[in-house]
Amino acid sequence: MRWSLKSLIQVVATLAIVVTFLTSTTVGYRVNKQTLIDSTLETNYAYAKKLSSTTDAFLRDTLKTLETNAIEVLPLLDDSKAQPQLNQIAERVRQQTSTFNSVAVSSEEGVVLGVSPPSLDLLGKKLTSFGAQQAIKEKKPTISPPYVGITGELIVFISVPLIVDQEYKGFLGGAIYLHKPNVLERILGDHFYDDGSYVYVVDTEGKLIYHQLEERLKDNVSSNVVVQKVSSGNSGSLELVNTKGIPMLAGYAYLPIADWGIVSQRRLDTSVAPAKDMVIEMVWKSLPLLLLSLILVRYFSRKIALPLQRLAYYTESSIESDQKEKMESVSDWYYEARQLKGAVLNSLDYFKKEINYFIHESTTDPLTKLTNRRTMNNLMSQWVADDIPFAFIIFDIDKFKRVNDRYGHSVGDEVLIYLADFMQRTVRDRDICCRFGGEEFVILLPKADKVTAYLTAERLREKLEDTISPCGEVITISAGVAAYPLHANHPARLIELADQSLYDAKRTGRNKTIVVPDEPRHE
């Protein structure tokens, strides 16, 4: 079988268009899918850290509440007629905090002196539970690991010692029943995204102590890679297959005060579903152009083949007569060739724009339109590889959780956008503003030293201090500054040092900028 020139052109051109379309679609899908995975991992990690911080603060407040009420208990311990008052204190602690399912005052031998609710019928009885024995043994504020109490409930026991003149007199403590409505459900129960994500908590042995499905409490999930990591005191994010064999995207954070691990995770297929929707949308939007391209291929193939056929005919017949003028008339063949080339190039340009769009989306934070963290890391690594000095500013909004709690997340987002706009109007043209995650931001200053970075951070901080934010209040920031190669030779170390300075700024009063000291800190 001999192919005609028109058929060959049609086949080659059609293949080029189809291959280009398939390549563009595949690349776009992979880029968008990876972006969604990275974004979900970052979001789940940030949320797990947030829950860890919230739970930590709550447990510390709970211990403080117990310590405050313990002061009232101490004078009543040696009064044999004080039992009603001790019951009242226990009832008040249980009702005021809404934390405990039951509260007890115990002697140093573990005998119950006061209890709430009275229906437990524990007055005068000796407590033998793990939590009570741990409190008596350690004689210090304790948060017990989960254990099964005498009622068969899975319990966490929180207690503070009762000490008079340095002599241990017993404890004041409360129990949280994990199988009943409890404070952990209020803190962890409602994930802030309605996207199929959920949260669970494990103890150091890998047992579930909180899960949205109550029947899974006490399940041992220690074979889960994330659980192994968080049980070892680590925090981070990971793509994994859980104990049910389901691929998940998880962020995890360690809670030191209770020796627990908090995990926020979402199914992988749910997270990347928008990437499939994007491919379908791209196909539908591209179909008219694809159809138009195929029509043009057919038309131009004929336009190309016909002049060549005539040229061949004129060449063959030139033996018999002069066909020079007619052959010269075929010179428009090159114009038709350029037209075909133009049609193909137009198709390539279209698909290139589509790819560039998705690449742009993968390197930009969707809320603030600043450079995202992954791109920031790539820039820093490239500068270090090229030995280009630069300064690094990391900062976050002071007490931003209060803004979200008081005004809602939509106003919180407006504050983040407002801060991003302030950043871009404050820095130099060549400086790069990045969203590091949550309410944390970064400014990269190429070919700048620590002084320039410090002055930039202070200029931004002072402007914010004098301006009302979208929430109706002034927001302030705390910042840490480091410089390469003065403070570190590796991006990760530089971030670590700057983040420590940010922590120091938070710890010493907030609304300030602290520069990493100049002592050698190279790896």
Short mmCIF file of C-alpha atoms in Angstrom, two decimals:
data_model
loop_
_atom_site.label_atom_id
_atom_site.label_comp_id
_atom_site.label_asym_id
_atom_site.label_seq_id
_atom_site.Cartn_x
_atom_site.Cartn_y
_atom_site.Cartn_z
CA MET A 1 0.00 0.00 0.00
CA ARG A 2 1.36 3.39 -1.02
CA TRP A 3 0.43 6.37 1.09
CA SER A 4 -0.48 9.62 -0.60
CA LEU A 5 1.16 12.81 0.57
CA LYS A 6 -2.19 14.09 1.78
CA SER A 7 -2.74 10.96 3.91
CA LEU A 8 0.77 11.14 5.36
CA ILE A 9 0.34 14.79 6.30
CA GLN A 10 -3.04 14.08 7.85
CA VAL A 11 -1.70 11.14 9.87
CA VAL A 12 1.44 12.96 11.07
CA ALA A 13 -0.39 16.18 11.91
CA THR A 14 -3.20 14.33 13.67
CA LEU A 15 -0.70 12.30 15.71
CA ALA A 16 1.15 15.48 16.65
CA ILE A 17 -2.03 17.13 17.89
CA VAL A 18 -3.24 14.06 19.79
CA VAL A 19 0.17 13.37 21.36
CA THR A 20 0.54 17.01 22.36
CA PHE A 21 -2.93 17.00 23.87
CA LEU A 22 -2.34 13.74 25.76
CA THR A 23 1.07 14.92 26.98
CA SER A 24 -0.32 18.26 28.13
CA THR A 25 -3.23 16.59 29.86
CA THR A 26 -1.00 14.01 31.57
CA VAL A 27 1.53 16.59 32.73
CA GLY A 28 -1.22 18.91 33.92
CA TYR A 29 -2.86 16.07 35.85
CA ARG A 30 0.38 14.99 37.50
CA VAL A 31 1.37 18.52 38.44
CA ASN A 32 -2.06 19.29 39.87
CA LYS A 33 -2.22 15.95 41.66
CA GLN A 34 1.15 16.50 43.33
CA THR A 35 0.12 20.03 44.28
CA LEU A 36 -3.03 18.71 45.92
CA ILE A 37 -1.05 16.04 47.78
CA ASP A 38 1.51 18.56 49.04
CA SER A 39 -1.19 21.03 50.01
CA THR A 40 -3.17 18.37 51.89
CA LEU A 41 -0.07 17.17 53.74
CA GLU A 42 0.82 20.73 54.73
CA THR A 43 -2.76 21.46 55.81
CA ASN A 44 -3.09 18.28 57.88
CA TYR A 45 0.27 18.87 59.53
CA ALA A 46 -0.63 22.48 60.37
CA TYR A 47 -3.98 21.37 61.78
CA ALA A 48 -2.45 18.56 63.85
CA LYS A 49 0.05 21.08 65.29
CA LYS A 50 -2.80 23.47 66.01
CA LEU A 51 -4.82 20.77 67.79
CA SER A 52 -1.72 19.72 69.73
CA SER A 53 -1.19 23.30 70.87
CA THR A 54 -4.87 23.72 71.76
CA THR A 55 -5.02 20.45 73.69
CA ASP A 56 -1.75 21.24 75.47
CA ALA A 57 -3.09 24.63 76.57
CA PHE A 58 -6.35 23.06 77.70
CA LEU A 59 -4.64 20.35 79.78
CA ARG A 60 -2.38 22.93 81.39
CA ASP A 61 -5.41 25.08 82.23
CA THR A 62 -7.13 22.02 83.67
CA LEU A 63 -4.16 21.27 85.94
CA LYS A 64 -4.13 24.94 86.97
CA THR A 65 -7.84 24.77 87.83
CA LEU A 66 -7.25 21.69 89.97
CA GLU A 67 -4.32 23.40 91.71
CA THR A 68 -6.46 26.47 92.45
CA ASN A 69 -9.24 24.38 93.97
CA ALA A 70 -6.70 22.28 95.85
CA ILE A 71 -5.87 25.38 97.91
CA GLU A 72 -9.46 25.33 99.26
CA VAL A 73 -9.26 21.60 99.96
CA LEU A 74 -6.08 21.71 102.08
CA PRO A 75 -7.59 23.32 105.26
CA LEU A 76 -10.43 20.77 105.21
CA LEU A 77 -8.36 17.58 105.10
CA ASP A 78 -8.05 17.14 108.88
CA ASP A 79 -11.65 18.21 109.60
CA SER A 80 -13.86 15.16 110.06
CA LYS A 81 -16.98 17.30 109.53
CA ALA A 82 -15.77 18.80 106.27
CA GLN A 83 -17.07 16.04 104.02
CA PRO A 84 -20.04 18.08 102.68
CA GLN A 85 -17.69 20.94 101.82
CA LEU A 86 -15.29 18.58 100.04
CA ASN A 87 -18.24 17.20 98.07
CA GLN A 88 -19.25 20.73 97.14
CA ILE A 89 -15.72 21.54 95.92
CA ALA A 90 -15.65 18.35 93.86
CA GLU A 91 -19.08 19.18 92.39
CA ARG A 92 -17.98 22.73 91.61
CA VAL A 93 -14.85 21.55 89.81
CA ARG A 94 -16.91 19.11 87.73
CA GLN A 95 -19.64 21.61 86.88
CA GLN A 96 -17.48 24.70 86.30
CA THR A 97 -14.89 23.18 83.97
CA SER A 98 -17.20 20.74 82.12
CA THR A 99 -13.99 18.77 81.70
CA PHE A 100 -14.43 15.83 84.02
CA ASN A 101 -17.08 13.14 84.13
CA SER A 102 -16.23 12.65 87.82
CA VAL A 103 -14.07 14.39 90.45
CA ALA A 104 -12.67 13.01 93.71
CA VAL A 105 -10.73 14.20 96.76
CA SER A 106 -8.55 11.43 98.18
CA SER A 107 -6.37 10.91 101.25
CA GLU A 108 -2.77 9.81 101.00
CA GLU A 109 -3.93 6.16 101.29
CA GLY A 110 -6.38 6.59 98.41
CA VAL A 111 -9.53 6.80 100.56
CA VAL A 112 -12.22 9.01 98.98
CA LEU A 113 -12.99 12.09 101.15
CA GLY A 114 -15.18 13.91 98.63
CA VAL A 115 -16.69 12.95 95.29
CA SER A 116 -18.86 14.23 92.44
CA PRO A 117 -21.29 12.99 91.29
CA PRO A 118 -22.53 11.44 94.57
CA SER A 119 -24.11 8.59 92.57
CA LEU A 120 -20.67 6.98 92.28
CA ASP A 121 -21.01 5.93 95.96
CA LEU A 122 -17.26 6.07 96.56
CA LEU A 123 -17.13 8.02 99.87
CA GLY A 124 -14.90 6.27 102.38
CA LYS A 125 -13.81 3.68 99.86
CA LYS A 126 -10.22 3.14 98.78
CA LEU A 127 -9.38 3.85 95.15
CA THR A 128 -7.40 1.08 93.49
CA SER A 129 -7.55 2.29 89.90
CA PHE A 130 -4.39 2.83 87.88
CA GLY A 131 -4.88 6.60 87.78
CA ALA A 132 -5.34 6.92 91.53
CA GLN A 133 -2.37 4.68 92.31
CA GLN A 134 -0.22 6.65 89.85
CA ALA A 135 -1.20 9.94 91.56
CA ILE A 136 -0.33 8.52 95.01
CA LYS A 137 2.94 7.05 93.78
CA GLU A 138 4.24 10.07 91.86
CA LYS A 139 2.93 12.76 94.27
CA LYS A 140 2.93 15.39 91.51
CA PRO A 141 0.54 16.72 88.86
CA THR A 142 -0.22 13.80 86.54
CA ILE A 143 -2.13 12.96 83.38
CA SER A 144 -2.51 9.21 83.30
CA PRO A 145 -2.35 7.04 80.21
CA PRO A 146 -5.78 5.62 79.30
CA TYR A 147 -6.87 2.68 81.45
CA VAL A 148 -10.02 0.67 82.15
CA GLY A 149 -11.66 1.76 85.42
CA ILE A 150 -13.74 -0.27 87.85
CA THR A 151 -16.87 0.71 85.90
CA GLY A 152 -15.42 -0.78 82.73
CA GLU A 153 -14.98 2.68 81.19
CA LEU A 154 -11.82 3.74 79.34
CA ILE A 155 -10.52 6.57 81.54
CA VAL A 156 -7.90 9.32 81.58
CA PHE A 157 -7.25 10.58 85.12
CA ILE A 158 -5.85 14.09 85.76
CA SER A 159 -4.76 14.98 89.30
CA VAL A 160 -2.75 17.37 91.47
CA PRO A 161 -1.23 16.51 94.87
CA LEU A 162 -2.49 17.90 98.19
CA ILE A 163 0.59 18.94 100.17
CA VAL A 164 0.58 20.58 103.59
CA ASP A 165 3.90 21.73 105.04
CA GLN A 166 5.75 19.59 102.49
CA GLU A 167 3.78 16.53 103.62
CA TYR A 168 1.73 14.60 101.06
CA LYS A 169 -1.92 14.45 102.13
CA GLY A 170 -3.59 13.02 99.07
CA PHE A 171 -4.82 14.33 95.74
CA LEU A 172 -7.59 16.19 93.94
CA GLY A 173 -8.34 14.61 90.60
CA GLY A 174 -10.87 14.18 87.83
CA ALA A 175 -11.66 11.41 85.39
CA ILE A 176 -12.50 11.78 81.70
CA TYR A 177 -14.58 8.84 80.41
CA LEU A 178 -13.45 8.31 76.83
CA HIS A 179 -16.51 6.22 75.93
CA LYS A 180 -18.87 9.01 76.97
CA PRO A 181 -19.26 12.61 75.74
CA ASN A 182 -16.09 14.29 76.92
CA VAL A 183 -13.86 17.29 76.48
CA LEU A 184 -11.67 15.60 73.85
CA GLU A 185 -14.69 15.35 71.58
CA ARG A 186 -15.30 19.08 71.98
CA ILE A 187 -11.69 19.93 71.17
CA LEU A 188 -11.08 17.38 68.41
CA GLY A 189 -14.51 16.31 67.19
CA ASP A 190 -15.19 18.89 64.50
CA HIS A 191 -12.46 19.08 61.89
CA PHE A 192 -12.26 22.60 60.49
CA TYR A 193 -12.55 21.29 56.90
CA ASP A 194 -15.66 19.53 55.66
CA ASP A 195 -13.60 17.53 53.20
CA GLY A 196 -13.48 13.98 54.51
CA SER A 197 -10.60 14.66 56.88
CA TYR A 198 -10.73 13.36 60.44
CA VAL A 199 -8.63 13.35 63.59
CA TYR A 200 -7.59 10.62 65.99
CA VAL A 201 -5.39 10.43 69.10
CA VAL A 202 -3.12 7.59 70.21
CA ASP A 203 -1.13 6.88 73.35
CA THR A 204 2.51 5.76 73.44
CA GLU A 205 1.52 2.12 72.94
CA GLY A 206 -0.32 2.94 69.73
CA LYS A 207 -3.82 2.50 71.16
CA LEU A 208 -6.62 4.77 70.01
CA ILE A 209 -7.86 7.01 72.82
CA TYR A 210 -9.95 9.25 70.59
CA HIS A 211 -11.59 8.47 67.26
CA GLN A 212 -14.75 9.67 65.55
CA LEU A 213 -15.90 6.03 65.52
CA GLU A 214 -16.38 5.15 69.20
CA GLU A 215 -16.15 1.41 68.52
CA ARG A 216 -12.50 1.87 67.52
CA LEU A 217 -11.43 3.14 70.95
CA LYS A 218 -8.71 0.92 72.45
CA ASP A 219 -7.86 -0.46 68.97
CA ASN A 220 -4.12 -1.02 68.65
CA VAL A 221 -2.85 0.75 65.53
CA SER A 222 0.86 0.61 66.38
CA SER A 223 1.60 -0.98 62.98
CA ASN A 224 0.64 2.32 61.34
CA VAL A 225 3.80 4.18 60.22
CA VAL A 226 2.44 7.56 61.32
CA VAL A 227 1.51 6.20 64.74
CA GLN A 228 5.02 4.81 65.13
CA LYS A 229 6.51 8.19 64.32
CA VAL A 230 4.23 10.27 66.54
CA SER A 231 4.52 7.76 69.41
CA SER A 232 8.28 8.33 69.25
CA GLY A 233 7.77 12.05 69.85
CA ASN A 234 8.00 13.19 66.22
CA SER A 235 5.82 15.65 64.27
CA GLY A 236 5.42 15.99 60.50
CA SER A 237 3.39 14.74 57.54
CA LEU A 238 3.39 11.53 55.51
CA GLU A 239 1.66 9.68 52.70
CA LEU A 240 0.86 6.15 53.86
CA VAL A 241 -1.47 3.16 53.79
CA ASN A 242 -3.36 2.88 57.10
CA THR A 243 -4.20 -0.25 59.08
CA LYS A 244 -7.41 -0.65 57.03
CA GLY A 245 -5.38 -0.73 53.80
CA ILE A 246 -6.55 2.73 52.67
CA PRO A 247 -4.01 5.21 51.19
CA MET A 248 -4.04 8.34 53.36
CA LEU A 249 -2.39 11.76 53.61
CA ALA A 250 -1.62 12.43 57.26
CA GLY A 251 -0.21 15.22 59.39
CA TYR A 252 0.83 14.33 62.91
CA ALA A 253 1.97 16.18 66.05
CA TYR A 254 3.30 14.98 69.42
CA LEU A 255 1.66 16.23 72.65
CA PRO A 256 4.43 16.13 75.31
CA ILE A 257 2.33 17.03 78.36
CA ALA A 258 0.18 13.90 78.00
CA ASP A 259 2.56 11.75 75.91
CA TRP A 260 -0.09 11.48 73.19
CA GLY A 261 0.03 11.73 69.43
CA ILE A 262 -2.55 13.66 67.38
CA VAL A 263 -3.09 12.69 63.73
CA SER A 264 -5.14 14.58 61.15
CA GLN A 265 -5.61 12.70 57.89
CA ARG A 266 -7.60 12.50 54.67
CA ARG A 267 -8.03 9.78 52.08
CA LEU A 268 -5.64 10.08 49.14
CA ASP A 269 -8.33 9.45 46.52
CA THR A 270 -10.54 12.18 48.01
CA SER A 271 -7.64 14.64 48.10
CA VAL A 272 -6.65 14.16 44.45
CA ALA A 273 -10.21 13.95 43.08
CA PRO A 274 -10.10 17.61 41.93
CA ALA A 275 -7.17 16.71 39.66
CA LYS A 276 -9.39 14.25 37.78
CA ASP A 277 -12.12 16.87 37.53
CA MET A 278 -9.52 19.24 36.09
CA VAL A 279 -8.61 16.73 33.36
CA ILE A 280 -12.25 16.24 32.42
CA GLU A 281 -12.81 19.99 32.29
CA MET A 282 -9.67 20.45 30.23
CA VAL A 283 -10.80 17.79 27.73
CA TRP A 284 -14.21 19.36 27.30
CA LYS A 285 -12.79 22.85 26.86
CA SER A 286 -10.20 21.58 24.39
CA LEU A 287 -12.57 19.57 22.20
CA PRO A 288 -13.70 22.50 20.01
CA LEU A 289 -10.09 23.46 19.36
CA LEU A 290 -9.18 19.84 18.65
CA LEU A 291 -12.04 19.53 16.16
CA LEU A 292 -11.05 22.79 14.52
CA SER A 293 -7.43 21.60 14.30
CA LEU A 294 -8.45 18.35 12.59
CA ILE A 295 -10.54 20.26 10.02
CA LEU A 296 -7.59 22.54 9.31
CA VAL A 297 -5.29 19.53 8.89
CA ARG A 298 -7.60 18.04 6.27
CA TYR A 299 -7.91 21.36 4.46
CA PHE A 300 -4.22 22.22 4.44
CA SER A 301 -3.17 18.68 3.51
CA ARG A 302 -5.24 19.03 0.37
CA LYS A 303 -3.83 22.51 -0.25
CA ILE A 304 -0.32 21.11 0.07
CA ALA A 305 -0.89 18.00 -2.03
CA LEU A 306 -2.65 19.75 -4.93
CA PRO A 307 0.20 22.18 -5.78
CA LEU A 308 2.73 19.34 -5.59
CA GLN A 309 0.64 17.20 -7.90
CA ARG A 310 0.45 20.07 -10.35
CA LEU A 311 4.16 20.66 -10.04
CA ALA A 312 4.80 17.00 -10.82
CA TYR A 313 2.47 17.16 -13.79
CA TYR A 314 4.07 20.31 -15.13
CA THR A 315 7.52 18.83 -14.67
CA GLU A 316 6.54 15.68 -16.53
CA SER A 317 4.87 17.56 -19.38
CA SER A 318 7.68 20.09 -19.70
CA ILE A 319 9.38 17.74 -22.13
CA GLU A 320 6.66 18.43 -24.66
CA SER A 321 6.14 22.15 -23.98
CA ASP A 322 7.51 25.01 -21.93
CA GLN A 323 5.78 24.93 -18.57
CA LYS A 324 8.05 27.49 -16.81
CA GLU A 325 5.38 30.07 -16.15
CA LYS A 326 2.99 27.48 -14.82
CA MET A 327 5.69 25.99 -12.55
CA GLU A 328 6.47 29.47 -11.23
CA SER A 329 2.83 29.83 -10.39
CA VAL A 330 3.25 26.94 -7.90
CA SER A 331 5.58 29.05 -5.77
CA ASP A 332 2.69 29.70 -3.30
CA TRP A 333 3.35 26.17 -2.03
CA TYR A 334 5.69 27.57 0.63
CA TYR A 335 2.98 29.87 1.90
CA GLU A 336 0.61 26.92 2.33
CA ALA A 337 3.36 25.00 4.16
CA ARG A 338 3.81 27.93 6.51
CA GLN A 339 0.05 27.94 7.12
CA LEU A 340 0.09 24.29 8.19
CA LYS A 341 3.05 24.94 10.43
CA GLY A 342 1.20 27.91 11.92
CA ALA A 343 -1.87 25.79 12.70
CA VAL A 344 0.26 23.22 14.54
CA LEU A 345 2.19 25.95 16.38
CA ASN A 346 -1.08 27.55 17.44
CA SER A 347 -2.16 24.26 18.95
CA LEU A 348 1.16 23.90 20.75
CA ASP A 349 0.89 27.47 22.06
CA TYR A 350 -2.53 26.75 23.47
CA PHE A 351 -1.43 23.65 25.32
CA LYS A 352 1.73 25.40 26.54
CA LYS A 353 -0.41 28.12 28.11
CA GLU A 354 -2.47 25.47 29.81
CA ILE A 355 0.66 23.83 31.28
CA ASN A 356 2.10 27.18 32.37
CA TYR A 357 -1.16 27.94 34.13
CA PHE A 358 -1.04 24.74 36.15
CA ILE A 359 2.65 25.22 36.94
CA HIS A 360 1.84 28.72 38.19
CA GLU A 361 -0.93 27.32 40.35
CA SER A 362 1.46 24.75 41.85
CA THR A 363 4.03 27.40 42.88
CA THR A 364 1.67 29.99 44.33
CA ASP A 365 -0.26 30.04 47.58
CA PRO A 366 -3.95 30.07 46.53
CA LEU A 367 -5.12 32.42 49.28
CA THR A 368 -2.47 35.15 49.45
CA LYS A 369 -1.03 34.72 45.91
CA LEU A 370 2.44 34.74 47.46
CA THR A 371 5.16 32.23 46.58
CA ASN A 372 4.51 28.96 48.37
CA ARG A 373 6.84 27.03 50.64
CA ARG A 374 8.03 24.50 48.08
CA THR A 375 9.11 27.21 45.66
CA MET A 376 10.79 29.06 48.52
CA ASN A 377 12.83 25.95 49.37
CA ASN A 378 13.87 25.55 45.72
CA LEU A 379 15.02 29.18 45.54
CA MET A 380 17.05 28.90 48.72
CA SER A 381 18.68 25.67 47.58
CA GLN A 382 19.57 27.25 44.22
CA TRP A 383 21.06 30.35 45.87
CA VAL A 384 23.12 28.19 48.21
CA ALA A 385 24.31 26.07 45.26
CA ASP A 386 25.31 29.27 43.40
CA ASP A 387 26.84 30.74 46.59
CA ILE A 388 24.59 33.80 46.45
CA PRO A 389 24.31 35.51 49.86
CA PHE A 390 20.82 36.25 51.09
CA ALA A 391 18.85 37.12 54.21
CA PHE A 392 15.85 35.27 55.59
CA ILE A 393 12.94 36.72 57.60
CA ILE A 394 10.33 34.48 59.16
CA PHE A 395 7.40 35.93 61.07
CA ASP A 396 3.87 35.20 62.11
CA ILE A 397 0.87 37.07 63.44
CA ASP A 398 0.74 37.40 67.19
CA LYS A 399 -2.27 35.69 68.76
CA PHE A 400 -3.76 34.90 65.36
CA LYS A 401 -5.84 32.11 66.88
CA ARG A 402 -7.74 34.77 68.80
CA VAL A 403 -8.64 36.50 65.51
CA ASN A 404 -10.01 33.23 64.07
CA ASP A 405 -11.84 32.36 67.26
CA ARG A 406 -13.38 35.83 67.67
CA TYR A 407 -14.15 36.80 64.07
CA GLY A 408 -14.15 33.51 62.19
CA HIS A 409 -11.87 31.95 59.60
CA SER A 410 -13.17 34.09 56.73
CA VAL A 411 -12.03 37.25 58.53
CA GLY A 412 -8.82 35.45 59.42
CA ASP A 413 -8.26 34.84 55.70
CA GLU A 414 -8.83 38.53 55.01
CA VAL A 415 -6.19 39.37 57.60
CA LEU A 416 -3.74 37.00 55.90
CA ILE A 417 -4.42 38.62 52.51
CA TYR A 418 -4.06 42.06 54.07
CA LEU A 419 -0.68 41.08 55.55
CA ALA A 420 0.49 39.64 52.22
CA ASP A 421 -0.37 42.94 50.50
CA PHE A 422 1.53 44.85 53.19
CA MET A 423 4.56 42.62 52.67
CA GLN A 424 4.70 43.22 48.92
CA ARG A 425 4.37 46.98 49.35
CA THR A 426 7.13 47.06 51.98
CA VAL A 427 9.93 44.98 50.42
CA ARG A 428 12.26 45.69 47.51
CA ASP A 429 11.28 44.72 43.97
CA ARG A 430 13.72 41.82 43.95
CA ASP A 431 12.70 40.48 47.36
CA ILE A 432 10.43 37.44 47.43
CA CYS A 433 7.41 37.18 49.74
CA CYS A 434 6.33 33.66 50.69
CA ARG A 435 3.61 32.03 52.74
CA PHE A 436 5.38 29.49 54.95
CA GLY A 437 2.20 27.91 56.28
CA GLY A 438 -0.81 28.93 58.39
CA GLU A 439 -0.15 32.44 59.69
CA GLU A 440 3.63 32.14 59.16
CA PHE A 441 5.29 34.12 56.36
CA VAL A 442 8.79 34.43 54.96
CA ILE A 443 10.65 37.16 53.09
CA LEU A 444 13.74 36.19 51.06
CA LEU A 445 16.16 39.06 50.42
CA PRO A 446 18.76 38.09 47.76
CA LYS A 447 22.17 39.75 48.11
CA ALA A 448 21.16 41.30 51.42
CA ASP A 449 22.70 41.14 54.88
CA LYS A 450 21.12 40.77 58.31
CA VAL A 451 20.92 44.54 58.83
CA THR A 452 18.87 45.06 55.68
CA ALA A 453 16.63 42.17 56.67
CA TYR A 454 16.20 43.51 60.19
CA LEU A 455 15.28 46.99 58.93
CA THR A 456 12.82 45.46 56.45
CA ALA A 457 11.17 43.37 59.16
CA GLU A 458 10.95 46.36 61.50
CA ARG A 459 9.52 48.57 58.78
CA LEU A 460 6.80 46.01 58.12
CA ARG A 461 6.16 45.49 61.83
CA GLU A 462 5.87 49.23 62.55
CA LYS A 463 3.50 49.81 59.62
CA LEU A 464 1.24 47.01 60.82
CA GLU A 465 1.37 48.36 64.35
CA ASP A 466 -0.04 51.68 63.12
CA THR A 467 -2.77 50.27 60.81
CA ILE A 468 -6.18 48.78 61.49
CA SER A 469 -6.50 45.31 59.97
CA PRO A 470 -9.67 43.86 58.33
CA CYS A 471 -10.75 42.40 61.68
CA GLY A 472 -11.08 45.93 63.06
CA GLU A 473 -8.07 45.63 65.31
CA VAL A 474 -4.36 46.23 64.99
CA ILE A 475 -2.41 43.05 64.39
CA THR A 476 1.23 42.70 65.32
CA ILE A 477 3.93 40.34 64.20
CA SER A 478 6.98 38.69 65.74
CA ALA A 479 9.93 37.96 63.48
CA GLY A 480 13.21 36.10 63.37
CA VAL A 481 16.07 37.07 61.02
CA ALA A 482 19.01 35.02 59.74
CA ALA A 483 21.51 35.42 56.92
CA TYR A 484 23.37 33.09 54.60
CA PRO A 485 26.25 32.31 54.84
CA LEU A 486 26.78 34.29 58.08
CA HIS A 487 24.59 32.10 60.27
CA ALA A 488 24.31 28.78 58.43
CA ASN A 489 25.47 27.00 55.28
CA HIS A 490 22.30 25.00 54.72
CA PRO A 491 18.72 26.23 54.09
CA ALA A 492 17.19 23.89 56.66
CA ARG A 493 19.60 25.08 59.35
CA LEU A 494 19.00 28.71 58.40
CA ILE A 495 15.24 28.20 58.75
CA GLU A 496 15.76 26.47 62.08
CA LEU A 497 17.84 29.35 63.48
CA ALA A 498 15.45 32.02 62.23
CA ASP A 499 12.51 30.08 63.63
CA GLN A 500 14.26 29.91 67.01
CA SER A 501 14.67 33.69 66.94
CA LEU A 502 10.96 33.98 66.11
CA TYR A 503 10.23 31.77 69.10
CA ASP A 504 12.46 34.00 71.27
CA ALA A 505 10.52 37.04 70.06
CA LYS A 506 7.25 35.34 71.00
CA ARG A 507 8.59 34.21 74.35
CA THR A 508 9.95 37.64 75.31
CA GLY A 509 6.81 39.63 74.68
CA ARG A 510 5.86 39.46 70.95
CA ASN A 511 5.69 42.39 68.50
CA LYS A 512 9.44 42.48 67.95
CA THR A 513 12.19 41.31 65.62
CA ILE A 514 15.14 39.25 66.81
CA VAL A 515 18.23 38.55 64.70
CA VAL A 516 20.13 35.29 65.06
CA PRO A 517 23.33 35.97 67.08
CA ASP A 518 26.57 36.10 65.10
CA GLU A 519 28.25 33.20 66.90
CA PRO A 520 29.32 30.49 64.40
CA ARG A 521 26.35 28.22 63.72
CA HIS A 522 27.47 26.45 60.58
CA GLU A 523 26.70 22.79 60.24
#
